[in-house]
XYZ file of C-alpha atoms in Angstrom:
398
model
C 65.966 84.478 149.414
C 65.535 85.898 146.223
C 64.135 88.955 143.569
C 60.663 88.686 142.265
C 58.874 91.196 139.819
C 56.609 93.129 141.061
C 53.208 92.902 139.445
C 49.426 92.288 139.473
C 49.728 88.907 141.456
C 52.607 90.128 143.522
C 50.170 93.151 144.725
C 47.773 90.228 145.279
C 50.139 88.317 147.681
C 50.762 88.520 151.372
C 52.736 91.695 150.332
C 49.732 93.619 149.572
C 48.761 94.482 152.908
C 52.269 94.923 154.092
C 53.768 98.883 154.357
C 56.935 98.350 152.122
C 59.899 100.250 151.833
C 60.757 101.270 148.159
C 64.618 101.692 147.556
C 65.909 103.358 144.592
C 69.323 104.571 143.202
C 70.269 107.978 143.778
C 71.654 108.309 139.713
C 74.531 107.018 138.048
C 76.646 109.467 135.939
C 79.602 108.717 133.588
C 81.659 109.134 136.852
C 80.026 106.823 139.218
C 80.285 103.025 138.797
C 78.403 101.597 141.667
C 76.233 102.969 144.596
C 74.306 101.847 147.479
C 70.412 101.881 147.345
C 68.675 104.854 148.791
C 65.197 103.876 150.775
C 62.731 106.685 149.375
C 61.021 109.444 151.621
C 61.056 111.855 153.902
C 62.651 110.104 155.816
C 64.770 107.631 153.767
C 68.165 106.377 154.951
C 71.497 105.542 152.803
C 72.529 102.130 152.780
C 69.685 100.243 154.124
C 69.969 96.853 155.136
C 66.831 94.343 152.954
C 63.967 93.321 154.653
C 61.357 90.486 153.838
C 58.746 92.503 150.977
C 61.212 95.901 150.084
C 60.560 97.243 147.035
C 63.272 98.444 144.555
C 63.744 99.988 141.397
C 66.033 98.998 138.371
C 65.929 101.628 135.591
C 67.553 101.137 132.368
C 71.438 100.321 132.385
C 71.860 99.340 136.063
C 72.460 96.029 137.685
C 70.748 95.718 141.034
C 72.858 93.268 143.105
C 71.605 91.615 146.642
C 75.203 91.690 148.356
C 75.170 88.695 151.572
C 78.642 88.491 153.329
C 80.400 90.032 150.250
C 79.094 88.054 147.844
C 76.554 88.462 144.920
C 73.416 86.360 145.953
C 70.992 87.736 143.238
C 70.685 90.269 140.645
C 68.422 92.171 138.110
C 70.344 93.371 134.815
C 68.036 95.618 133.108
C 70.134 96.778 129.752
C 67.091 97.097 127.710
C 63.797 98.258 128.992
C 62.401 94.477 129.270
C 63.932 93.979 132.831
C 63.335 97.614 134.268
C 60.430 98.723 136.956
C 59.985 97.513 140.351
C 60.896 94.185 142.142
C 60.423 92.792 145.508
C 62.837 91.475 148.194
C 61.069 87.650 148.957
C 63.152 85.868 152.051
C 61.276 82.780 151.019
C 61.875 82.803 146.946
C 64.941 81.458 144.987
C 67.219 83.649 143.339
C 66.197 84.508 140.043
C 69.415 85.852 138.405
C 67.396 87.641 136.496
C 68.704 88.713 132.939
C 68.079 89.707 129.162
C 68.543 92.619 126.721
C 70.735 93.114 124.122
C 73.779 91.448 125.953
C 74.964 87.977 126.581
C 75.256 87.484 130.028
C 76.038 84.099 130.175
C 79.045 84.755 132.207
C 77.199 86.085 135.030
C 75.115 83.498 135.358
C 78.116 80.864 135.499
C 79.636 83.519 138.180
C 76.814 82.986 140.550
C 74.331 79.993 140.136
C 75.992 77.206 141.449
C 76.237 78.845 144.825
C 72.605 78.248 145.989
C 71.088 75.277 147.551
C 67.493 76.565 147.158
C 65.056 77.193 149.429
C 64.945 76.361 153.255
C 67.540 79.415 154.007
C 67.711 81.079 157.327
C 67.459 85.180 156.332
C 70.847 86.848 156.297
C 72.407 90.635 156.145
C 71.175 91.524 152.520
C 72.189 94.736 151.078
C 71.469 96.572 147.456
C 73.638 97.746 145.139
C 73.430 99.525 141.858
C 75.857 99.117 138.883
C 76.722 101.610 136.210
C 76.265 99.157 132.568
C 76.881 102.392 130.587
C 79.793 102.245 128.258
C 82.054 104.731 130.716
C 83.641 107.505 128.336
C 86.208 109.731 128.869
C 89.549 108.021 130.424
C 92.808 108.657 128.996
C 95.477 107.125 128.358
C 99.241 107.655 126.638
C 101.981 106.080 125.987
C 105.651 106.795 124.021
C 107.891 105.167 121.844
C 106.097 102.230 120.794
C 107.132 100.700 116.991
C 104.902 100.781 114.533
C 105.682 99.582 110.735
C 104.478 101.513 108.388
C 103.036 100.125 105.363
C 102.350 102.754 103.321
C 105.261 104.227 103.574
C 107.417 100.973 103.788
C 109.469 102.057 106.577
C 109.340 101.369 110.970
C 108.499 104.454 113.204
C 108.513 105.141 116.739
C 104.909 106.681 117.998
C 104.124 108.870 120.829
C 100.461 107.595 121.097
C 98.047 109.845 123.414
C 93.965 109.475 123.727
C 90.850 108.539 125.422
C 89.686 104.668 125.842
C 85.929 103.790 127.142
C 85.157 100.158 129.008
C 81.722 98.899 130.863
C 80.874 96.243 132.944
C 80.610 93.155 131.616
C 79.767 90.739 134.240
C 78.474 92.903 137.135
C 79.088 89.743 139.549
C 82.983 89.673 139.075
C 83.448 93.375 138.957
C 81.626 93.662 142.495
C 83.576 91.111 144.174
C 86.886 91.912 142.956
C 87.107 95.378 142.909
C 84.928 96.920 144.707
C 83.431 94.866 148.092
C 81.985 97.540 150.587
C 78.008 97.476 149.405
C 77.499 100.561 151.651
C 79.580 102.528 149.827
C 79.650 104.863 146.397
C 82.960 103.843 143.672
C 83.775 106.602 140.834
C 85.466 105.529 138.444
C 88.640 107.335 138.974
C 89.236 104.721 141.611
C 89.927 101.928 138.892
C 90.695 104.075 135.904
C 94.519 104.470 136.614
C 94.915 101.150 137.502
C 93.620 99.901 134.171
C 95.488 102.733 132.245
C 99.253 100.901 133.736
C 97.832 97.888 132.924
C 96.641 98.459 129.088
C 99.800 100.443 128.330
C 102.311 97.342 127.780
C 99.983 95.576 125.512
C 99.274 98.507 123.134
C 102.234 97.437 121.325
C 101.497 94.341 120.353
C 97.601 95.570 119.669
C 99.586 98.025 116.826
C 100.717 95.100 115.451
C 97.492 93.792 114.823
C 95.951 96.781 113.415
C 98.957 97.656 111.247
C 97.984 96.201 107.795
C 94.297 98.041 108.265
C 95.814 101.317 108.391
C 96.296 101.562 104.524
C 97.354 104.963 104.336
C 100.050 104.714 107.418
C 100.218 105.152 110.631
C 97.592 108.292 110.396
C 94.539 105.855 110.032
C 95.534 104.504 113.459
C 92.736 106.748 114.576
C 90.213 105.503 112.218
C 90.291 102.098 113.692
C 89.386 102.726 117.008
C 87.302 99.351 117.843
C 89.845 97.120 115.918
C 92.146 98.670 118.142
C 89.862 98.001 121.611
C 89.115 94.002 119.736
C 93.036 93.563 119.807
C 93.359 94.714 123.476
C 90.564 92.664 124.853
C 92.075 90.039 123.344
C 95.537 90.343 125.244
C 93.570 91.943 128.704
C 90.578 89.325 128.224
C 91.590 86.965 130.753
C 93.141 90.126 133.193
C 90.090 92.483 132.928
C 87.088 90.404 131.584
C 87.548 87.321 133.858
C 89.303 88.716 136.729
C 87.447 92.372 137.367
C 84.111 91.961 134.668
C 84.899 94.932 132.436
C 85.762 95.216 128.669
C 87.093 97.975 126.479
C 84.594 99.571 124.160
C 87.028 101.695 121.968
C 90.523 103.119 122.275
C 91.043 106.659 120.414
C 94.658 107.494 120.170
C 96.546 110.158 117.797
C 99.910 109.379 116.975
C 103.057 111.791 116.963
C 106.258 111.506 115.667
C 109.400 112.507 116.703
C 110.919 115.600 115.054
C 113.429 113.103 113.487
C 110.797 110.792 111.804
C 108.843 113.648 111.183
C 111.380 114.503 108.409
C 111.780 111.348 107.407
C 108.371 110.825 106.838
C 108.028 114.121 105.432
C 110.866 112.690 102.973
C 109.700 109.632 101.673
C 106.233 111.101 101.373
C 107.656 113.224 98.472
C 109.460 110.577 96.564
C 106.411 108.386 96.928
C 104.678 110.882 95.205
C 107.313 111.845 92.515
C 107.861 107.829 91.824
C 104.433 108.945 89.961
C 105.863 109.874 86.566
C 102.542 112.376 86.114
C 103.290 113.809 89.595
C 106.586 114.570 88.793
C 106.015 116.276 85.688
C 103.375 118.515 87.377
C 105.474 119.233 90.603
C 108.395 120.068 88.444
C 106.233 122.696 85.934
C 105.099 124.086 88.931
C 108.369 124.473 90.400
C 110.108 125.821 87.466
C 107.062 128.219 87.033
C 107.801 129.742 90.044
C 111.695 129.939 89.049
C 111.033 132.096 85.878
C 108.649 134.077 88.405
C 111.321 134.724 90.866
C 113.589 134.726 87.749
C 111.527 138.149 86.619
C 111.515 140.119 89.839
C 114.930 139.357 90.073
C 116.847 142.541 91.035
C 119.329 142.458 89.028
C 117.107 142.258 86.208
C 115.318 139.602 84.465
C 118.018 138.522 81.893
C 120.036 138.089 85.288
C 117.305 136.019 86.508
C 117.105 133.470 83.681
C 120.193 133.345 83.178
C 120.758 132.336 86.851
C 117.914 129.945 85.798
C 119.595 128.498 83.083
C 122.585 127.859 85.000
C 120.791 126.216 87.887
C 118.942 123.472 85.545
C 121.456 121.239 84.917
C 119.619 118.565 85.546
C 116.396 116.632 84.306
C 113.477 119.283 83.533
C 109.627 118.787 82.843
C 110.337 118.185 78.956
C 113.194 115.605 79.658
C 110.682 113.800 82.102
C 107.835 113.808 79.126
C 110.046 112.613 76.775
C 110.963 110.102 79.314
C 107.456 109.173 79.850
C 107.004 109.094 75.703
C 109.753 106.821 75.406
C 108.453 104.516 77.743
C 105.300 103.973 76.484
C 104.084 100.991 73.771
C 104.652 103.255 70.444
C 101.016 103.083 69.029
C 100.009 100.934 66.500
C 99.893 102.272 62.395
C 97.120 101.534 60.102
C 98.388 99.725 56.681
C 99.688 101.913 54.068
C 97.416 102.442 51.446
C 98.631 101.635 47.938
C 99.296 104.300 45.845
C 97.015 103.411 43.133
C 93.958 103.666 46.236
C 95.221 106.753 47.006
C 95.263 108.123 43.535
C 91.884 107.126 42.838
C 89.736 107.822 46.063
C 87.588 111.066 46.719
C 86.208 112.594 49.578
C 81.929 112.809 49.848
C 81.101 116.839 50.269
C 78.177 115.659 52.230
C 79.095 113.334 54.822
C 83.029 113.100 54.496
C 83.344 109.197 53.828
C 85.895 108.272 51.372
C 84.891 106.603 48.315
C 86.932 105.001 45.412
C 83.344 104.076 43.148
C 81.448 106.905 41.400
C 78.944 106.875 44.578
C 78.876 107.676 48.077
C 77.629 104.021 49.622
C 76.861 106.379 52.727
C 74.408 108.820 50.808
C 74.711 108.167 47.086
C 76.021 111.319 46.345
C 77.998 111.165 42.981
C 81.525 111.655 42.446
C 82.407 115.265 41.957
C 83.872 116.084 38.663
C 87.470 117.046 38.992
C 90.135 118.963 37.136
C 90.335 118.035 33.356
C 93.778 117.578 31.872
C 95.517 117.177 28.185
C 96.639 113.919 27.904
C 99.194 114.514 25.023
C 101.167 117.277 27.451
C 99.608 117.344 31.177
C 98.122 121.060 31.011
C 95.133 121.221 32.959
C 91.996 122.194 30.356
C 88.873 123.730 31.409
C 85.685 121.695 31.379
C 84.149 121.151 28.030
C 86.943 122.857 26.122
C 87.213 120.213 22.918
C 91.147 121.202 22.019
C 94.245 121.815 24.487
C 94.940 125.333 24.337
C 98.988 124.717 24.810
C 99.823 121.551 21.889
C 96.227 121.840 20.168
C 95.466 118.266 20.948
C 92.070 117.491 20.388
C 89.958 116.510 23.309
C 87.667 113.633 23.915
C-alpha cells in the first residue's frame, strides 16, 4: 500500500475507468499545523477513510501523510514545486516516501522505511493528513533576569529578555506521532506553542552565552543576531525538539531591558567610555562650559555674577588643561637642521616661483638673482645703485 504520482500512464492504468474520489486540504494558515483531508464535492465528507485509486492533492509546503493504526505508512513532502499536483492511493504499490526540494529530509526517511515488508499486504484503515512545512511566525516568548556579560562595556548585566521565536516541521513523521496522533482531527498551533515556550526558556541562558562575543556593541546587538541566537538553541533543544517532536527553531527575536539599576549603570560607564577618548572629552567639555557662560549671561543677578559663579565652580581640569594634556602627550615633532649662518646670509628667494637659491640662478626657472641693497664698505651706509662715492665718509665706490 503505497502513493503513486498521478500522470499520463497512471490515467492509462486500471484507474482510468474507475470514478475516484479526489481529497484535498481545506488550507493551512500560520495558525494551523496539521489537518485532515477533505474529499472534494458537493457532497464531500471530512475525514475520509482511503480507498484503493483516491486521488489527492499536495500543494506547495504540505506533507501529505497516509496515517495506519497511528503510524506514518507513507508520505509526499512537496517543499518546492517538484513534488506538488496529484497522487493516487495504490493498495497494491510500495510506499514511496516520497521526497525532495530544498530540504534534507534524510531524517524522515530513517523515521519510517524500515517499517515495511513490501508488498503482499492485506489493506488496512488508511487515513490522510496534511502538514503545515511553513516556517510558523509569530509565538512569543519572555523571560527575566538572565546574565549576560557585556563586552563592550566590560561589565555583567541582568536582562529582562521579551520577543517572538518562529519553528517548522522538520521531520513531519516524528512530529505526527508524538504530538499530535488523532488523523481525523485539525491541531493549531497554540496547542504546542506554550509547551515549547517553558521548554526554550531555561536554555536561553546558556544560548546568551554563545552569542555574547558577536554582539560587539553590547548587549543592544542581541537583536541583530537573531539566527545565531535560534543556531545556539537548536543546539541545546536538538535532541528534545528535533528528535523527539520533528520541529526546529527558525529565529528567536528578543529585545533586552534593563533594570532601572543597571540602567544607570550602564548609562554611567557609557559616558566614561566615551570621555576615556581624549578628543571626546575636549569636545564634551567646550560644549559644556559653553553652555555655562550661556547660563552664566542670563544669570539674574547679572552677568559679572554669572562668571564669576563660573569662575568659582571650575576648579578643576578645563578644555585648555585637557589640550595641553593631549599636547604634552604627544611625540614632540621632529626639527629640520639648522641652517648655518653663512647659508642663511647668502640665500635669496626666486620672485617667480618662490624656491630658494644660494647661486646667481633659479635651477627651477633660471630667473637671475635680484640685485639687492648696495652698501659702503668703509662705514656700512647703504648707497644707492650706481652712485660711484659714499655720500656719508666719501669713500669711493667700486
Amino acid at each position: 500500500m503505497g502513493i503513486i504520482k498521478w500522470s499520463l500512464d497512471a490515467a492509462r492504468s486500471t484507474y482510468a475507468d474507475q470514478p475516484k474520489e479526489i481529497l484535498t486540504c481545506e488550507g493551512l494558515s500560520n495558525d494551523v499545523l496539521a489537518v485532515p483531508a477533505t474529499q472534494k464535492g458537493k457532497n464531500g465528507r471530512a475525514n475520509p477513510v482511503l480507498s484503493d485509486g483516491s486521488v489527492f492533492n499536495v500543494g506547495i509546503n504540505q506533507a501529505a501523510l497516509l496515517i495506519e493504526n497511528g503510524k506514518v505508512h507513507d508520505f509526499v513532502i512537496a517543499d518546492s514545486e517538484k513534488n506538488t499536483g496529484q497522487y493516487i492511493y495504490d493498495t497494491n504499490a510500495e510506499p514511496s516516501l516520497l521526497t525532495g526540494g530544498l530540504r534534507n529530509w534524510d531524517n524522515v526517511w530513517k523515521t519510517v522505511k524500515d517499517r515495511f515488508s513490501f508488498g503482499g499486504q492485506s489493506p488496512n484503515t488508511m487515513n490522510l493528513v496534511y502538514l503545515n512545512l511553513k516556517e510558523i511566525t509569530g509565538n512569543p516568548v519572555g523571560v527575566g533576569k538572565i546574565p549576560f556579560v557585556d563586552n563592550y562595556l566590560n561589565t555583567r548585566l541582568l536582562l529582562g529578555l521579551h520577543g517572538y521565536y518562529t519553528f517548522r516541521i522538520s521531520n513531519p513523521a516524528v512530529f505526527y506521532e508524538n504530538l499530535l496522533m488523532d488523523p481525523t482531527r485539525k491541531y493549531r498551533k497554540d496547542e504546542i506553542t506554550e509547551q515549547l515556550r517553558v521548554e526554550m526558556m531555561p536554555k536561553i541562558s546558556a544560548a546568551l552565552a554563545k552569542i555574547a562575543p558577536f554582539c560587539v556593541n553590547g548587549y543592544q546587538d542581541i537583536y541583530a543576531h537573531d539566527e545565531d541566537l535560534a543556531k545556539a538553541l537548536n543546539e541545546s533543544l536538538g535532541k528534545e525538539w528535533l528528535d523527539s517532536r520533528g520541529i526546529e527553531l527558525v529565529k528567536v527575536a528578543l529585545n533586552p531591558e534593563l533594570s532601572p539599576a543597571d540602567s544607570k549603570r550602564v548609562m554611567e560607564l557609557e559616558n566614561a567610555k566615551t570621555l576615556s577618548n581624549t578628543d571626546m572629552a575636549i569636545g564634551s567639555m567646550v560644549n559644556a562650559q559653553n553652555q555655562a557662560m550661556q547660563n552664566a549671561a542670563g544669570n539674574a543677578h547679572g552677568a559679572v555674577n554669572g562668571f564669576m559663579g563660573m569662575n568659582m565652580a571650575g576648579g578643576g581640569m578645563n578644555a585648555s588643561d585637557l589640550l595641553k594634556a593631549k599636547m604634552a602627550s604627544q611625540p614632540a615633532p621632529s626639527q629640520a637642521a639648522p641652517v648655518s649662518s653663512s647659508h642663511a646670509s647668502g640665500s635669496w628667494t626666486c620672485p617667480v616661483c618662490g624656491a630658494v637659491n644660494t647661486g646667481k640662478f633659479c635651477p627651477n626657472d633660471g630667473t637671475p638673482k635680484p640685485a639687492g641693497p648696495k652698501f659702503c664698505p668703509e662705514c656700512g651706509h647703504q648707497v644707492e645703485t650706481g652712485a660711484k662715492f659714499c655720500p656719508e665718509c666719501g669713500t669711493k665706490l667700486g
